[in-house]
């Protein structure tokens, strides 16, 4: 039986690698995205994976988007909450807009998405939810009070939801990527990457998106049924938990 998987932010960066890896593993994959139409249509034509546009910060938009995916592909059995943004700045310069955008997109989205699929997963007694958190939710990061707060929240969400659904065949896990070679890290000033980030990574390089995707494929698999409430740290040894 082909399972249906939905990856938010699934057309670029880590999300694109996750979408492709799940497709290769035999899932029927849908990828959502928020704004970059060009990247999404390129991704769709290269991979054949259908794309759906909505803002994961909106509860209503998530409900509508999920209904469309389910009409086209069938009930969602694997949900990967990957979509995320940064608005880096020191807290004493941070605006309410920078705070709210990151909290709503990186943490609010877990409620907005998962609430719409959880009842179906409970009724069918199967589900896999994988939340993409971050090393910076584990350790904190200068310039990311908003992002670190949201990503730490993602871990708490994961643990509590895992407990509530442990008897229903649903697993809920988080992955904490370290610094991965994507546009998000490329947006960090070059001197900051070279002087403050790379020297802190024992493996001595950025991670690749596919190295996160392989973790998602494992957590989504039937073989991972005993793994729930866990946090999989994939960061090249930068922060050990
Ligand atoms: N640790 C300690 N002090 C720091 C610092 C750091 N990491 N970064 C800057 N500072 C200090 C500076 O030395 C400076 O001190 P002085 O005033 O004494 O000279 C002071 O803070 C202000 O520095 P700036 O003028 O550079 O401050 P800014 O507000 O313009 O920029 C910043 C600061 C936005 C945090 C910038 O340094 C930055 O972008 N840092 C990278 C943040 C980061 O790692 N983001 C991760 C993005 S990738 C991602 O999020 C994916 C993931 O999950 C891992």
PDB file of N, CA, C and O in Angstrom, residues 26 63 158 162 200:
ATOM      1  N   UNK A  26       9.127   5.279  -1.880  1.00  0.00           N
ATOM      2  CA  UNK A  26       7.856   4.678  -2.294  1.00  0.00           C
ATOM      3  C   UNK A  26       6.604   5.400  -1.812  1.00  0.00           C
ATOM      4  O   UNK A  26       5.494   4.904  -2.012  1.00  0.00           O
ATOM      5  N   UNK A  63      -6.010  24.144   6.808  1.00  0.00           N
ATOM      6  CA  UNK A  63      -7.177  23.268   6.673  1.00  0.00           C
ATOM      7  C   UNK A  63      -7.587  23.109   5.219  1.00  0.00           C
ATOM      8  O   UNK A  63      -7.793  21.999   4.721  1.00  0.00           O
ATOM      9  N   UNK A 158       6.432  18.092  20.309  1.00  0.00           N
ATOM     10  CA  UNK A 158       6.697  16.709  19.864  1.00  0.00           C
ATOM     11  C   UNK A 158       6.518  15.728  21.019  1.00  0.00           C
ATOM     12  O   UNK A 158       5.849  14.686  20.882  1.00  0.00           O
ATOM     13  N   UNK A 162       3.443  13.097  21.352  1.00  0.00           N
ATOM     14  CA  UNK A 162       3.840  11.681  21.293  1.00  0.00           C
ATOM     15  C   UNK A 162       3.175  10.914  22.432  1.00  0.00           C
ATOM     16  O   UNK A 162       2.643   9.811  22.224  1.00  0.00           O
ATOM     17  N   UNK A 200      33.039  25.557  14.842  1.00  0.00           N
ATOM     18  CA  UNK A 200      32.334  24.885  15.942  1.00  0.00           C
ATOM     19  C   UNK A 200      31.809  23.502  15.540  1.00  0.00           C
ATOM     20  O   UNK A 200      31.185  22.808  16.346  1.00  0.00           O
TER      21      UNK A 200
END
